[in-house]
Short mmCIF file of C-alpha atoms in Angstrom, two decimals:
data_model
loop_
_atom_site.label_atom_id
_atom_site.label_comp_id
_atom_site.label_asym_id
_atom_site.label_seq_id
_atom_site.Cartn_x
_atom_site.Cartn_y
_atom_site.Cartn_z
CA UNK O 245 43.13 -273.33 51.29
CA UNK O 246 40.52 -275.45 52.56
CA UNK O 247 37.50 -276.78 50.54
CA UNK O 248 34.94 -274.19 51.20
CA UNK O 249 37.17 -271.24 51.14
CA UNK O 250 38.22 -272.85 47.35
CA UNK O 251 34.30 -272.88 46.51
CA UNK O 252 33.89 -268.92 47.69
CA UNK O 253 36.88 -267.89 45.99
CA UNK O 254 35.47 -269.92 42.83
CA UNK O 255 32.30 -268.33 42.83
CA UNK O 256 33.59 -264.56 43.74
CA UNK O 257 35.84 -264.68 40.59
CA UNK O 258 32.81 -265.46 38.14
CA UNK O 259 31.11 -262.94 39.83
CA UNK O 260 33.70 -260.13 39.17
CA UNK O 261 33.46 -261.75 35.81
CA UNK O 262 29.81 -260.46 35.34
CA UNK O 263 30.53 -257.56 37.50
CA UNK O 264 32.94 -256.30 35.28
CA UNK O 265 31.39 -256.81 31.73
CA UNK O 266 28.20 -255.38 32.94
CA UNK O 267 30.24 -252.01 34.86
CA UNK O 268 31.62 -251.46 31.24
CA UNK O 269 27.77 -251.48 29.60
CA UNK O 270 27.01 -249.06 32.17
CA UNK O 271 29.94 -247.18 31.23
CA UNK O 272 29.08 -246.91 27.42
CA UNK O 273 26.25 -246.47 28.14
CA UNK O 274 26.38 -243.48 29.85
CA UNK O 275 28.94 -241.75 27.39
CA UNK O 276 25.30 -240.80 25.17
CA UNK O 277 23.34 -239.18 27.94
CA UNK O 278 26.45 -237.08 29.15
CA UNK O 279 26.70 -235.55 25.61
CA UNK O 280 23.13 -235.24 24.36
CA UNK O 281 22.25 -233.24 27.19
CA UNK O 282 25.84 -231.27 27.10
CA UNK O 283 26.47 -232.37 30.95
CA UNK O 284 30.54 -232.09 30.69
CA UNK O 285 31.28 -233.41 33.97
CA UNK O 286 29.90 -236.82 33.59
CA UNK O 287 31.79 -237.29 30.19
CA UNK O 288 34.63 -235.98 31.97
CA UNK O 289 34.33 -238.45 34.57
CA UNK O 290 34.05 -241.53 32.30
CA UNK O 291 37.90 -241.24 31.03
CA UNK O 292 41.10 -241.70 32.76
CA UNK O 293 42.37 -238.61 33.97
CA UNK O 294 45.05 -239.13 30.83
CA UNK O 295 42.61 -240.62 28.77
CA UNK O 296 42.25 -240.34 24.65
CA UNK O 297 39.63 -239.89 22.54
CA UNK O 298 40.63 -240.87 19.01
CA UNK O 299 38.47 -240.39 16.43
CA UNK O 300 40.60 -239.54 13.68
CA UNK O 301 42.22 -236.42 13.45
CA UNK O 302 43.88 -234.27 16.63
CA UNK O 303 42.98 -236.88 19.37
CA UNK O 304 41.67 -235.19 22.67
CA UNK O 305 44.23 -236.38 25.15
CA UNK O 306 42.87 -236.10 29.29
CA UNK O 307 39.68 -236.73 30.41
CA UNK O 308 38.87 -232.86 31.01
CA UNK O 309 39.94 -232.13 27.03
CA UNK O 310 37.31 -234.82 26.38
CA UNK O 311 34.65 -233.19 28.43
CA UNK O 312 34.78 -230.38 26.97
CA UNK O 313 33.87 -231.12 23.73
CA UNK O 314 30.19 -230.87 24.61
CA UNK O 315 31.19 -227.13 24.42
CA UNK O 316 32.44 -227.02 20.77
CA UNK O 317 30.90 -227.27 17.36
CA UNK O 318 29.45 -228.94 15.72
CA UNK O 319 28.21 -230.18 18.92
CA UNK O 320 26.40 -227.44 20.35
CA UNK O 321 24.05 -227.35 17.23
CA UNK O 322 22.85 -230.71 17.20
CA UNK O 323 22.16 -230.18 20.56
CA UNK O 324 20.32 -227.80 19.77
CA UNK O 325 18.70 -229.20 16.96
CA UNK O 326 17.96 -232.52 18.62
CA UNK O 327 20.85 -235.41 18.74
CA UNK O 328 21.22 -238.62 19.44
CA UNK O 329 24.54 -240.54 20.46
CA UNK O 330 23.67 -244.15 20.87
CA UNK O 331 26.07 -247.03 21.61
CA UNK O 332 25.20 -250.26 20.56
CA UNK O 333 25.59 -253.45 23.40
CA UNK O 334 29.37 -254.44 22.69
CA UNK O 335 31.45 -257.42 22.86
CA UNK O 336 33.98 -257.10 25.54
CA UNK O 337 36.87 -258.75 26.67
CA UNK O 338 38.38 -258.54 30.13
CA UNK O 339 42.04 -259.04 30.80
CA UNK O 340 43.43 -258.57 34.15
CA UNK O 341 43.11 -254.66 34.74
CA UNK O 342 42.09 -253.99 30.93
CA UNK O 343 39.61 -254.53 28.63
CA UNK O 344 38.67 -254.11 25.29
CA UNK O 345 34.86 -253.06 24.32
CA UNK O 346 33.77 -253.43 20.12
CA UNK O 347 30.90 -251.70 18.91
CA UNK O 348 28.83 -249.22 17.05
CA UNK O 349 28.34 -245.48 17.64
CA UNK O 350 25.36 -243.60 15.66
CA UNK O 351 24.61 -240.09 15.77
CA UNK O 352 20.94 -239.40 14.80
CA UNK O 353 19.67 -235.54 13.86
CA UNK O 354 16.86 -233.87 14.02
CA UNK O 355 15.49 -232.85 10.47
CA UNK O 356 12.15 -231.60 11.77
CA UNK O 357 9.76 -234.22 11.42
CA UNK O 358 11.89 -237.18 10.87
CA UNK O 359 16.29 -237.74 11.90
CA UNK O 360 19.03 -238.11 9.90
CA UNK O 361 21.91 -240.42 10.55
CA UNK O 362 24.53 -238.11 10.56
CA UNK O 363 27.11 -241.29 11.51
CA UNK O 364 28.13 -244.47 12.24
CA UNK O 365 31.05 -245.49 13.10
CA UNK O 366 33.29 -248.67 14.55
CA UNK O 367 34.62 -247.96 18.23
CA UNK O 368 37.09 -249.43 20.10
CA UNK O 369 37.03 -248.63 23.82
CA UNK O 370 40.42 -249.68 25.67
CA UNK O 371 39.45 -249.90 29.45
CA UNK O 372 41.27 -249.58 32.66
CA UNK O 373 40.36 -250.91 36.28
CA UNK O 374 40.90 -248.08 38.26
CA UNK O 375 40.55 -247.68 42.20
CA UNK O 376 37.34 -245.93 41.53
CA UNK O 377 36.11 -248.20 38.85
CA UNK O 378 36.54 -248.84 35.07
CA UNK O 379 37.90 -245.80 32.91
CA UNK O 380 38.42 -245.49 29.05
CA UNK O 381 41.96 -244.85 28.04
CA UNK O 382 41.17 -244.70 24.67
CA UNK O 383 38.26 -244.60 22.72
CA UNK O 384 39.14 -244.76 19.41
CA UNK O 385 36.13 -243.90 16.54
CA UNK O 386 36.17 -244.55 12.57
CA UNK O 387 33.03 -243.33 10.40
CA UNK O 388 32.16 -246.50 8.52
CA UNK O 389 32.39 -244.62 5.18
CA UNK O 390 34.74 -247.39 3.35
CA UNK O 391 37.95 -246.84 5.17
CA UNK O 392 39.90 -249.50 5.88
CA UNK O 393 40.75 -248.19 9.32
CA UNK O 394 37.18 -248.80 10.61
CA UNK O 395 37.04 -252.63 9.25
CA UNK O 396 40.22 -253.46 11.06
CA UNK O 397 38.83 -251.97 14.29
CA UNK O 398 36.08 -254.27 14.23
CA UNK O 399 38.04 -257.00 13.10
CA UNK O 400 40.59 -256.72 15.85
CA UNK O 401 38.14 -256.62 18.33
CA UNK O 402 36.77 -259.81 17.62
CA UNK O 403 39.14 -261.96 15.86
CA UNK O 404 40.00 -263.54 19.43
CA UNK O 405 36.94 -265.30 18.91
CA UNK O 406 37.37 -267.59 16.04
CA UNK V 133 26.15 -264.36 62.17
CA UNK V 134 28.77 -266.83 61.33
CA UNK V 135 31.82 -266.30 59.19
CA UNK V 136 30.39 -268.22 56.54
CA UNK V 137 26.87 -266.96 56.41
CA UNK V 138 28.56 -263.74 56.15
CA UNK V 139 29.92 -264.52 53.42
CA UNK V 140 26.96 -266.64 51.59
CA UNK V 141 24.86 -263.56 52.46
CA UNK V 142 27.96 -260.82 51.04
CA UNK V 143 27.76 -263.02 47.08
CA UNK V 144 24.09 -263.35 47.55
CA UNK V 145 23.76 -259.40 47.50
CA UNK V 146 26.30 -259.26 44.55
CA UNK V 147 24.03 -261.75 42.34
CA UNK V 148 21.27 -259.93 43.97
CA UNK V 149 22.52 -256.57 42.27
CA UNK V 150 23.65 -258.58 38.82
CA UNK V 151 19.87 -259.65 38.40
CA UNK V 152 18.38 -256.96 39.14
CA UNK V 153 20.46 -255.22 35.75
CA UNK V 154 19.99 -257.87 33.47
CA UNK V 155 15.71 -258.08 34.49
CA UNK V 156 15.56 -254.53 33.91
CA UNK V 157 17.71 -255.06 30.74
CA UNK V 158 14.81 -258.04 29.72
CA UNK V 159 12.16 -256.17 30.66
CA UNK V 160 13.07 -252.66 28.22
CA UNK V 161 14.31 -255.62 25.08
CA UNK V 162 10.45 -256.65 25.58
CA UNK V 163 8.47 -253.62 24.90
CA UNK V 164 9.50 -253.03 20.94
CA UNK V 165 8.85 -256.98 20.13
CA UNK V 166 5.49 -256.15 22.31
CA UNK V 167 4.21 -253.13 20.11
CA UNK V 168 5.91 -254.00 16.79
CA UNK V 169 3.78 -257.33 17.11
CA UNK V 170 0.57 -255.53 18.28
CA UNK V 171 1.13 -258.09 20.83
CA UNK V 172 -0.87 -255.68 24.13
CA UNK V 173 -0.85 -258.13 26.40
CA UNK V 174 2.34 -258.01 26.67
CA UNK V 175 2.71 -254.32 26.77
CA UNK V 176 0.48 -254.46 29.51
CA UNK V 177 2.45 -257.11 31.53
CA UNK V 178 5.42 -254.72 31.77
CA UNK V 179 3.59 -251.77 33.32
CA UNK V 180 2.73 -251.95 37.35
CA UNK V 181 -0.97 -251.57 37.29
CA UNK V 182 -1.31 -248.38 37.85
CA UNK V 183 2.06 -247.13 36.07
CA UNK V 184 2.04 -244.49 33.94
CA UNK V 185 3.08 -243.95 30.44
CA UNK V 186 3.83 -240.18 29.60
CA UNK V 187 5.30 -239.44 26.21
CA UNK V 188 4.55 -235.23 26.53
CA UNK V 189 0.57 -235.20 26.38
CA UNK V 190 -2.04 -236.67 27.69
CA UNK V 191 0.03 -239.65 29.38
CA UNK V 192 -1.37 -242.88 29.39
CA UNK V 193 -2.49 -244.03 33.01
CA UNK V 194 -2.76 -248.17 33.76
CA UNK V 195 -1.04 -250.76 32.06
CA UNK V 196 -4.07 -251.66 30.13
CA UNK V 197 -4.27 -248.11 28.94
CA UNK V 198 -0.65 -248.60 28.15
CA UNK V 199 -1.31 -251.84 26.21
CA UNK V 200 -3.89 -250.46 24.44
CA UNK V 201 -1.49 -247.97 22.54
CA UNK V 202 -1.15 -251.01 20.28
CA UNK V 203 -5.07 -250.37 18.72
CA UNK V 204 -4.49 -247.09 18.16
CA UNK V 205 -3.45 -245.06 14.97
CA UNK V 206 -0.70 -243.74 13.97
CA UNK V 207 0.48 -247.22 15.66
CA UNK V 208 -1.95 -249.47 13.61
CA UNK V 209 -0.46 -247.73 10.31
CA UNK V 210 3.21 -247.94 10.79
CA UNK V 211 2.46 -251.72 12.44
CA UNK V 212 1.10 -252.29 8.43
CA UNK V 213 3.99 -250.66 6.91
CA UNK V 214 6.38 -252.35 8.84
CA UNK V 215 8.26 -250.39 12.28
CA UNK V 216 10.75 -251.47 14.73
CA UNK V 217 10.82 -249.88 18.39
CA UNK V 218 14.32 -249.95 19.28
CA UNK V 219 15.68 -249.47 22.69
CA UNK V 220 19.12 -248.66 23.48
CA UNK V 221 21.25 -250.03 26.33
CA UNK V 222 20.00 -248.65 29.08
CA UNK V 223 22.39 -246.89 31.99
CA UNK V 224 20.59 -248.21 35.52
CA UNK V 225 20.53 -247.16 38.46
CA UNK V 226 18.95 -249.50 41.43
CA UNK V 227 17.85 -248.29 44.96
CA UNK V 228 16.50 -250.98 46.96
CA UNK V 229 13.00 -251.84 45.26
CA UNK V 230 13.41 -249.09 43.14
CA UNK V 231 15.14 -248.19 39.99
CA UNK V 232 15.78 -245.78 36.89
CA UNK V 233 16.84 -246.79 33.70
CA UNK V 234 17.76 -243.95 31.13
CA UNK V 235 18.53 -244.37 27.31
CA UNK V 236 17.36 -243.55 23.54
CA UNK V 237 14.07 -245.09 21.25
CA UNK V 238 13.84 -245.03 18.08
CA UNK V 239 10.93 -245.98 15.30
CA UNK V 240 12.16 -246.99 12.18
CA UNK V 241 9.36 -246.91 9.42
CA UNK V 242 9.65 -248.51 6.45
CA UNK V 243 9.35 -246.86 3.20
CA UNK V 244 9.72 -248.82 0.52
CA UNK V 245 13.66 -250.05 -0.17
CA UNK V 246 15.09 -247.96 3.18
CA UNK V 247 13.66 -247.04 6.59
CA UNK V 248 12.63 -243.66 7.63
CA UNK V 249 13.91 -242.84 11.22
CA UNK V 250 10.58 -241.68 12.39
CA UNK V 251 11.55 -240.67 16.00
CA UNK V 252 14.23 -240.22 18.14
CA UNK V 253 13.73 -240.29 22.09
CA UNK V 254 15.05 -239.57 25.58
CA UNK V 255 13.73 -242.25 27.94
CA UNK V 256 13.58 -242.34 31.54
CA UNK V 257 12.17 -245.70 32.73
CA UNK V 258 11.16 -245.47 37.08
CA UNK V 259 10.69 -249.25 37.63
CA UNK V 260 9.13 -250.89 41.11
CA UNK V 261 9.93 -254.28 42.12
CA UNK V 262 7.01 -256.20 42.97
CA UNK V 263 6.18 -260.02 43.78
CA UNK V 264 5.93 -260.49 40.04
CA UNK V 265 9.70 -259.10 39.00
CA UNK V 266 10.29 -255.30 37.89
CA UNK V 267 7.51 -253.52 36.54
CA UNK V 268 7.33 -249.90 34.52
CA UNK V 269 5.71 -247.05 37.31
CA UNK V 270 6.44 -244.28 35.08
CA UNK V 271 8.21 -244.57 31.44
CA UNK V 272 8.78 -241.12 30.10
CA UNK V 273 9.81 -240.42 26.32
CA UNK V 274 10.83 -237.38 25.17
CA UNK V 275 11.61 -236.30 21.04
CA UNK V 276 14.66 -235.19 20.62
CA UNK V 277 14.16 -232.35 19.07
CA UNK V 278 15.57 -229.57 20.54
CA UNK V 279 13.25 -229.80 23.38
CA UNK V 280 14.75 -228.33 26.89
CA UNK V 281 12.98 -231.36 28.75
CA UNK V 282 14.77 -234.26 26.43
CA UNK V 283 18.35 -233.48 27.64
CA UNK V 284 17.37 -232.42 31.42
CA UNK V 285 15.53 -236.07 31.55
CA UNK V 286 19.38 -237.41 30.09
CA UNK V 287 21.15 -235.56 32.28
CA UNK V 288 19.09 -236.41 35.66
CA UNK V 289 19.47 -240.24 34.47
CA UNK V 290 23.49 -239.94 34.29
CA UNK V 291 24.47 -237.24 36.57
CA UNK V 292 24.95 -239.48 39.88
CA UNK V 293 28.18 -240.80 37.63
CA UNK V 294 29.96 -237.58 38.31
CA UNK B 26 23.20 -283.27 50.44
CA UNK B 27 24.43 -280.79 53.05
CA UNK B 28 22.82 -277.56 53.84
CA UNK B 29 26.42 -275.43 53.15
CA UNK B 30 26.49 -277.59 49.35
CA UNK B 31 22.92 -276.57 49.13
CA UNK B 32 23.68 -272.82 49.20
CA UNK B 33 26.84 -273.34 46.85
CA UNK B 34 24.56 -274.79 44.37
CA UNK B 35 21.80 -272.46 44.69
CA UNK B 36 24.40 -269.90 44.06
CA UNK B 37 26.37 -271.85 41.44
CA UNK B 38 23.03 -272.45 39.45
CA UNK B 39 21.94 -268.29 40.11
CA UNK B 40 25.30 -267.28 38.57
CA UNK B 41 25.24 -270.18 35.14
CA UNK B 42 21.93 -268.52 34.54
CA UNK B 43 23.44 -264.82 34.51
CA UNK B 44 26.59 -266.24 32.53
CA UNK B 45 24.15 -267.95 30.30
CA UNK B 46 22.36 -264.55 29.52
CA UNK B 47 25.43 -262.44 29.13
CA UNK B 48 27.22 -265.13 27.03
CA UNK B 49 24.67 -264.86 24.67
CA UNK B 50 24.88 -260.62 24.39
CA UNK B 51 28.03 -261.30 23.91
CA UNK B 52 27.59 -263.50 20.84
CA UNK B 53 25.12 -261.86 19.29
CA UNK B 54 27.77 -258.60 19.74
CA UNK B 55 30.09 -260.24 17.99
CA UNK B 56 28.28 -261.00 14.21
CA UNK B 57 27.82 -257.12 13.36
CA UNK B 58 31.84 -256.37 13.40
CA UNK B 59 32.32 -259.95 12.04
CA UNK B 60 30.12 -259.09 8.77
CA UNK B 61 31.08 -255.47 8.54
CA UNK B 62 34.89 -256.41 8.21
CA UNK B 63 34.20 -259.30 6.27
CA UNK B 64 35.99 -261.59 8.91
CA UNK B 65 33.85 -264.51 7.73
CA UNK B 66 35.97 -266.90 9.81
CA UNK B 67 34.27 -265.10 12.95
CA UNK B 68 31.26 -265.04 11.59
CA UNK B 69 31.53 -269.01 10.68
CA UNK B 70 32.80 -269.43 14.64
CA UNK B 71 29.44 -267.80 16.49
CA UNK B 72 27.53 -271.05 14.46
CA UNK B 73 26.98 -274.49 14.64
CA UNK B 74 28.35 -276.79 12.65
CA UNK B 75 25.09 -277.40 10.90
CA UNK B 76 23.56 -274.13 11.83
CA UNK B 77 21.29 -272.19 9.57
CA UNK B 78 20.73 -268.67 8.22
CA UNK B 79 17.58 -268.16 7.42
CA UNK B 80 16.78 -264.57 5.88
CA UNK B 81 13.93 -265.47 3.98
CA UNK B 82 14.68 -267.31 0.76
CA UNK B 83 17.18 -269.91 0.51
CA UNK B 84 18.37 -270.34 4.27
CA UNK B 85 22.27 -270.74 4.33
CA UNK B 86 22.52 -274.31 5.95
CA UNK B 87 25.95 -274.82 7.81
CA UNK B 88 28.21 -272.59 9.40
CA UNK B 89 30.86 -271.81 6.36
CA UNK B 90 28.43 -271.60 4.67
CA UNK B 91 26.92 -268.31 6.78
CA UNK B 92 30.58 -266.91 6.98
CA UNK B 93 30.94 -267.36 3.25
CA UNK B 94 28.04 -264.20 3.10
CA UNK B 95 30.52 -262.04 4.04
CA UNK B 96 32.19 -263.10 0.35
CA UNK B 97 28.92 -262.37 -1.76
CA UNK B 98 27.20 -259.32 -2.91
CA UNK B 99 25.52 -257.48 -2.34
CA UNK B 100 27.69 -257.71 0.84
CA UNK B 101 31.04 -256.77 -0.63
CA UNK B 102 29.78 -253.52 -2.13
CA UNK B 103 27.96 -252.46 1.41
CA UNK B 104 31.33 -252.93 3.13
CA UNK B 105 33.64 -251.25 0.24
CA UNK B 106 31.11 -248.29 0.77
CA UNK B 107 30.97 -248.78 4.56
CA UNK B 108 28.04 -250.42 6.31
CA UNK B 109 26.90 -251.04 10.07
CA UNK B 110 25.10 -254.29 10.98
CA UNK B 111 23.75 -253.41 14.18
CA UNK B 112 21.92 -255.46 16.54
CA UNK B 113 20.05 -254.74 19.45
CA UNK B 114 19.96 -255.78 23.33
CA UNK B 115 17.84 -258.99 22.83
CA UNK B 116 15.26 -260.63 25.19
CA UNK B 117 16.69 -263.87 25.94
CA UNK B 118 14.72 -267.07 27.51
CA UNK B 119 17.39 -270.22 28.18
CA UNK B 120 15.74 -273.64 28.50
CA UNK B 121 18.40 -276.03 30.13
CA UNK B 122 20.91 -276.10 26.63
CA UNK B 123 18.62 -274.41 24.24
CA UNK B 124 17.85 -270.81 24.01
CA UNK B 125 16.13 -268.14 22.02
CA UNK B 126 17.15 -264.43 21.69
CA UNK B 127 14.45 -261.86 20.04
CA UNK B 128 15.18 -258.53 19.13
CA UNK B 129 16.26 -256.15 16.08
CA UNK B 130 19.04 -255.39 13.45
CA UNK B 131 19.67 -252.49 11.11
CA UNK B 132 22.12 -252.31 8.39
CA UNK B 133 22.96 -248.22 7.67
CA UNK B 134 24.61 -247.64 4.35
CA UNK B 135 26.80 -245.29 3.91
CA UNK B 136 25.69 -242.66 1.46
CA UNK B 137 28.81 -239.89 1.37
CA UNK B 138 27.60 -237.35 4.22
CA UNK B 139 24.86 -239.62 5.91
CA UNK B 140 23.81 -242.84 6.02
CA UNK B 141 20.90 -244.71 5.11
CA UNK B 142 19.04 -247.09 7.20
CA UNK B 143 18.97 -250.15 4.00
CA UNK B 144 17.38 -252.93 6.31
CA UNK B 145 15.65 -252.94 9.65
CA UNK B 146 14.81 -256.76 10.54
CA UNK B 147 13.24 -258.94 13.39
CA UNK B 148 15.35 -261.65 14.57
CA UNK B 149 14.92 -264.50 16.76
CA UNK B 150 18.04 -266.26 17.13
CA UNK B 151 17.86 -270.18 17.70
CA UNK B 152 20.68 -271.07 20.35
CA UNK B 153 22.82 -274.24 21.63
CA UNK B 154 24.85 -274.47 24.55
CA UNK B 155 27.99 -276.52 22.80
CA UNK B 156 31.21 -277.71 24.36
CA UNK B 157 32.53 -274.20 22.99
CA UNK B 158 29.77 -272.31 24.38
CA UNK B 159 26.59 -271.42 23.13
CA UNK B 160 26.15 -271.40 18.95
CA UNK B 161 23.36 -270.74 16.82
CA UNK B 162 21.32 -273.30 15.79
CA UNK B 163 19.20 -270.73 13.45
CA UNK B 164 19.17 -267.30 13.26
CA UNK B 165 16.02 -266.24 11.31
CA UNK B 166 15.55 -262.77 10.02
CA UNK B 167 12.80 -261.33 8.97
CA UNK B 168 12.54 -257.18 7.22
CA UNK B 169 9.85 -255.40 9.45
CA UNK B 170 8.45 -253.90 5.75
CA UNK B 171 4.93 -254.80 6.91
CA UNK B 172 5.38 -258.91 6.37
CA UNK B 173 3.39 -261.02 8.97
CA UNK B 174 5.88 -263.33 9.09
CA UNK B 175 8.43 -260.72 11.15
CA UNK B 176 5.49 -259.83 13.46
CA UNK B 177 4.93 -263.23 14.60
CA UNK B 178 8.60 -263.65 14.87
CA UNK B 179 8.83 -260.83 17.47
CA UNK B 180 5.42 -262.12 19.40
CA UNK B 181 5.95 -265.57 19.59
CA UNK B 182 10.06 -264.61 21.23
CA UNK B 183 8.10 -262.14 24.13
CA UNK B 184 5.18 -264.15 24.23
CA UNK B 185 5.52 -266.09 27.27
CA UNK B 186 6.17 -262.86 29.26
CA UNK B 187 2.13 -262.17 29.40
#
């Protein structure tokens, strides 16, 4: 390889460095707007097509399951009410084809004249490069009532760090 | 064009693209340290001149009619008591020398030993690039509150994903 | 200096600034999961050696000594009953290996079927590019609970955008 083509090749792979931590914010943060506003499809199309979303109890396994639970309660009454779903900026970490995105979810309610937060939790999103760009294959979610399940989600996302 | 000023010109678009996320990104983180501050002249530096801020009545037209929100109650009060103006992490979307960025606000008040969340909003940022960086033409904030208008002004921001 | 090492650099130095901007996000993404599972080594790791925490009374001077919050109360108690530090996008200004980040966190409380929004602070985070990366130098937080002190923390980070 001669000089130059070592200096393009350099610079290409810290661009597909930033390309690919900013692609996941712009996943995340698109899982909120798909949700609040009950628009299936695009929730749909941020999972793998055998995608999981985890968040405690009977995981929704394929990206279509996880769509559809725009269309189920609770749901459809805080849309209706006025919700919420906000993502917080997460730390990622790119490996090959994968990553691993660790952050906060909060789901604010309308009460009227003022919102409730109804929850926050600890989320782990588990991301795969696909041929049409990054996809969660798992999402996993843990209210941050106590349990010890939500500290070592955070933990584990960042412990590579120290 | 030569090999290699194809390919200076090919990474020179990608960076292109990369700044053009992370000013947009600057530019929203601004606004809340702007009017939490009372600082207007900085409010007013983020608008285009003649951008528009609409937040369901009576929008405000010219960034020093924008600025000016700053000076006026309830904003002077919950400056007093103590507010933050937090914005989310926006999903964008950039077309040439324009672009849409579309996430949440929300105004924490302070009462006493907690905050109140005071609002909750849909936000739809339309953003011109001009000699001076990117600049707000049209912010528009919607309460989620059940409103119709909140979740179609999600959805349009997100539904290009699908 | 030839014109093709010319455009490298041009690039080279375009790209450190980006990686300098999202290194920070991704720092400042790490301390909420670092406090709220009380991995204080993380939390120790994101400062400098002789970095400060300055919350308002008695700083915390030296980086075990910030990690060793995550060991006091009332922190213990907010994590037993489950707690989310949360901290938003910031607006960043680098200055060759010095760099400030201004923006917001929240701590919710967990209060059984909600929770409670306990703390809502400015920040302006104080930041050196190390060996390791970038560390904080001093992270100063202020409660936005009317203090003039946390507004002129939050004007004098955006200031220079006017």
């Amino acid at each position: 390889m001669s000089e130059i083509e070592a200096r393009f090749a350099a610079l290409e792979a810290r661009i597909a460095g930033l390309e690919d931590q900013l692609a996941i914010y712009q996943l995340i943060a698109t899982y909120g707007p798909s949700v609040d506003s009950r628009t299936g499809s695009v929730t749909t199309s941020l999972w793998a097509e055998d995608g999981v979303y985890d968040f405690g109890r009977d995981p929704l396994v394929g990206a279509e399951k996880v769509g559809s639970l725009v269309n189920i309660e609770p749901h459809i009454h805080y849309v209706a009410d006025g919700c919420a779903h906000v993502l917080s900026m997460p730390y990622v970490t790119v490996d090959g084809d994968t990553a691993v995105a660790t952050g906060y979810s909060r789901v604010y309610l309308n009460q009227g004249d003022h919102w409730r937060v109804e929850r926050a939790s600890a989320n782990r999103w588990e991301l795969v490069r696909t041929p049409e760009g990054w996809r969660v294959r798992n999402r996993i979610n843990r209210l941050l009532n106590g349990q010890p399940e939500a500290r070592e989600l955070l933990s584990n996302g960042v412990k590579g760090k120290a």
